[in-house]
Amino acid sequence: AGLGEFRIRDLNDEINKLLREKGHWEYRIKELGGPDYARIGPKMLDHEGKEVPGNRGYKYFGAAKDLPGVRELFEKEPLPPPRKTRAELMKDIDAEYYGYRDEDDGILEPLEQEHEKKVIAEAVEKWKMEREARLARGEEEEEENIYAVNEEESDEEGGKEREGEEGQQKFIAHVPVPTQQEIEEALVRRKKMELLQKYASETLLAQSEEAKTLLGL
């Protein structure tokens, strides 16, 4: 290491030049039918018994491994953090992940209430301004009663009107409601059919159906 950077680089270049020449001779020996020393030869080790490091075929020996810019070539990059599996990611998903607990911190809810009051006040103010403008133009009309029911429509739909106490709003049933007598007659007919199906034979049932057909019932 005391030889200096330039002298160390020159010596390391000389060693690599000799190694290339050695490789050419080994290749020539193989061409002539001799053994393949590049494959069966011993590994190149340093004085510590470790394989000589290199980059793109160029080897670094001794103090040359500690030269500026050389050490960084052999520093191992840190391994990337292991990626979590889908099952591991799903373990961290709860109601808070989907935003269901946003109001638990006591911060969002007051802000929402304040914004709601502001929006309502703006809507009321806008309605008042429009109402005053209509009054100024003389276009004010009586507000429509959304609960009022047109009597003609209720008659067409067969609705039945029920009057409550005096002063209360009238409600109309838009679905036809059967009377008590109609319900009793339907129950009697149903009971007759059940008894007929239970005690009558198939032949009798067929004759009964045929008779009804002939009589036009």
PDB file of N, CA and C in Angstrom, residues 193 196 200-217:
ATOM      1  N   MET A 193    -113.857 -25.167  -2.189  1.00  0.00           N
ATOM      2  CA  MET A 193    -112.894 -25.769  -3.105  1.00  0.00           C
ATOM      3  C   MET A 193    -111.984 -26.749  -2.389  1.00  0.00           C
ATOM      4  N   LEU A 196    -114.051 -29.885  -1.714  1.00  0.00           N
ATOM      5  CA  LEU A 196    -114.300 -30.598  -2.953  1.00  0.00           C
ATOM      6  C   LEU A 196    -113.064 -31.359  -3.412  1.00  0.00           C
ATOM      7  N   ALA A 200    -113.905 -35.291  -3.216  1.00  0.00           N
ATOM      8  CA  ALA A 200    -114.417 -35.669  -4.536  1.00  0.00           C
ATOM      9  C   ALA A 200    -113.352 -36.407  -5.328  1.00  0.00           C
ATOM     10  N   SER A 201    -113.797 -37.352  -6.185  1.00  0.00           N
ATOM     11  CA  SER A 201    -112.869 -38.103  -7.030  1.00  0.00           C
ATOM     12  C   SER A 201    -112.489 -37.278  -8.243  1.00  0.00           C
ATOM     13  N   GLU A 202    -111.499 -37.771  -8.985  1.00  0.00           N
ATOM     14  CA  GLU A 202    -111.068 -37.054 -10.174  1.00  0.00           C
ATOM     15  C   GLU A 202    -112.163 -37.037 -11.229  1.00  0.00           C
ATOM     16  N   THR A 203    -112.930 -38.160 -11.337  1.00  0.00           N
ATOM     17  CA  THR A 203    -114.014 -38.211 -12.323  1.00  0.00           C
ATOM     18  C   THR A 203    -115.086 -37.184 -12.001  1.00  0.00           C
ATOM     19  N   LEU A 204    -115.443 -37.087 -10.718  1.00  0.00           N
ATOM     20  CA  LEU A 204    -116.455 -36.127 -10.301  1.00  0.00           C
ATOM     21  C   LEU A 204    -115.997 -34.694 -10.551  1.00  0.00           C
ATOM     22  N   LEU A 205    -114.714 -34.449 -10.286  1.00  0.00           N
ATOM     23  CA  LEU A 205    -114.182 -33.116 -10.548  1.00  0.00           C
ATOM     24  C   LEU A 205    -114.250 -32.771 -12.026  1.00  0.00           C
ATOM     25  N   ALA A 206    -113.918 -33.749 -12.876  1.00  0.00           N
ATOM     26  CA  ALA A 206    -113.972 -33.513 -14.312  1.00  0.00           C
ATOM     27  C   ALA A 206    -115.387 -33.241 -14.767  1.00  0.00           C
ATOM     28  N   GLN A 207    -116.371 -34.032 -14.227  1.00  0.00           N
ATOM     29  CA  GLN A 207    -117.771 -33.809 -14.591  1.00  0.00           C
ATOM     30  C   GLN A 207    -118.234 -32.434 -14.121  1.00  0.00           C
ATOM     31  N   SER A 208    -117.795 -32.037 -12.926  1.00  0.00           N
ATOM     32  CA  SER A 208    -118.196 -30.751 -12.425  1.00  0.00           C
ATOM     33  C   SER A 208    -117.649 -29.613 -13.290  1.00  0.00           C
ATOM     34  N   GLU A 209    -116.417 -29.724 -13.712  1.00  0.00           N
ATOM     35  CA  GLU A 209    -115.837 -28.728 -14.577  1.00  0.00           C
ATOM     36  C   GLU A 209    -116.537 -28.681 -15.918  1.00  0.00           C
ATOM     37  N   GLU A 210    -116.911 -29.865 -16.447  1.00  0.00           N
ATOM     38  CA  GLU A 210    -117.617 -29.927 -17.738  1.00  0.00           C
ATOM     39  C   GLU A 210    -118.988 -29.279 -17.607  1.00  0.00           C
ATOM     40  N   ALA A 211    -119.689 -29.526 -16.494  1.00  0.00           N
ATOM     41  CA  ALA A 211    -121.001 -28.940 -16.295  1.00  0.00           C
ATOM     42  C   ALA A 211    -120.899 -27.420 -16.200  1.00  0.00           C
ATOM     43  N   LYS A 212    -119.890 -26.935 -15.491  1.00  0.00           N
ATOM     44  CA  LYS A 212    -119.711 -25.499 -15.407  1.00  0.00           C
ATOM     45  C   LYS A 212    -119.459 -24.880 -16.768  1.00  0.00           C
ATOM     46  N   THR A 213    -118.705 -25.601 -17.599  1.00  0.00           N
ATOM     47  CA  THR A 213    -118.415 -25.092 -18.933  1.00  0.00           C
ATOM     48  C   THR A 213    -119.679 -25.013 -19.786  1.00  0.00           C
ATOM     49  N   LEU A 214    -120.499 -26.065 -19.691  1.00  0.00           N
ATOM     50  CA  LEU A 214    -121.745 -26.072 -20.470  1.00  0.00           C
ATOM     51  C   LEU A 214    -122.715 -24.982 -20.010  1.00  0.00           C
ATOM     52  N   LEU A 215    -122.724 -24.744 -18.708  1.00  0.00           N
ATOM     53  CA  LEU A 215    -123.650 -23.719 -18.178  1.00  0.00           C
ATOM     54  C   LEU A 215    -123.074 -22.320 -18.318  1.00  0.00           C
ATOM     55  N   GLY A 216    -121.823 -22.253 -18.740  1.00  0.00           N
ATOM     56  CA  GLY A 216    -121.204 -20.932 -18.913  1.00  0.00           C
ATOM     57  C   GLY A 216    -120.822 -20.275 -17.629  1.00  0.00           C
ATOM     58  N   LEU A 217    -120.594 -21.078 -16.585  1.00  0.00           N
ATOM     59  CA  LEU A 217    -120.220 -20.528 -15.277  1.00  0.00           C
ATOM     60  C   LEU A 217    -118.715 -20.341 -15.194  1.00  0.00           C
TER      61      LEU A 217
END
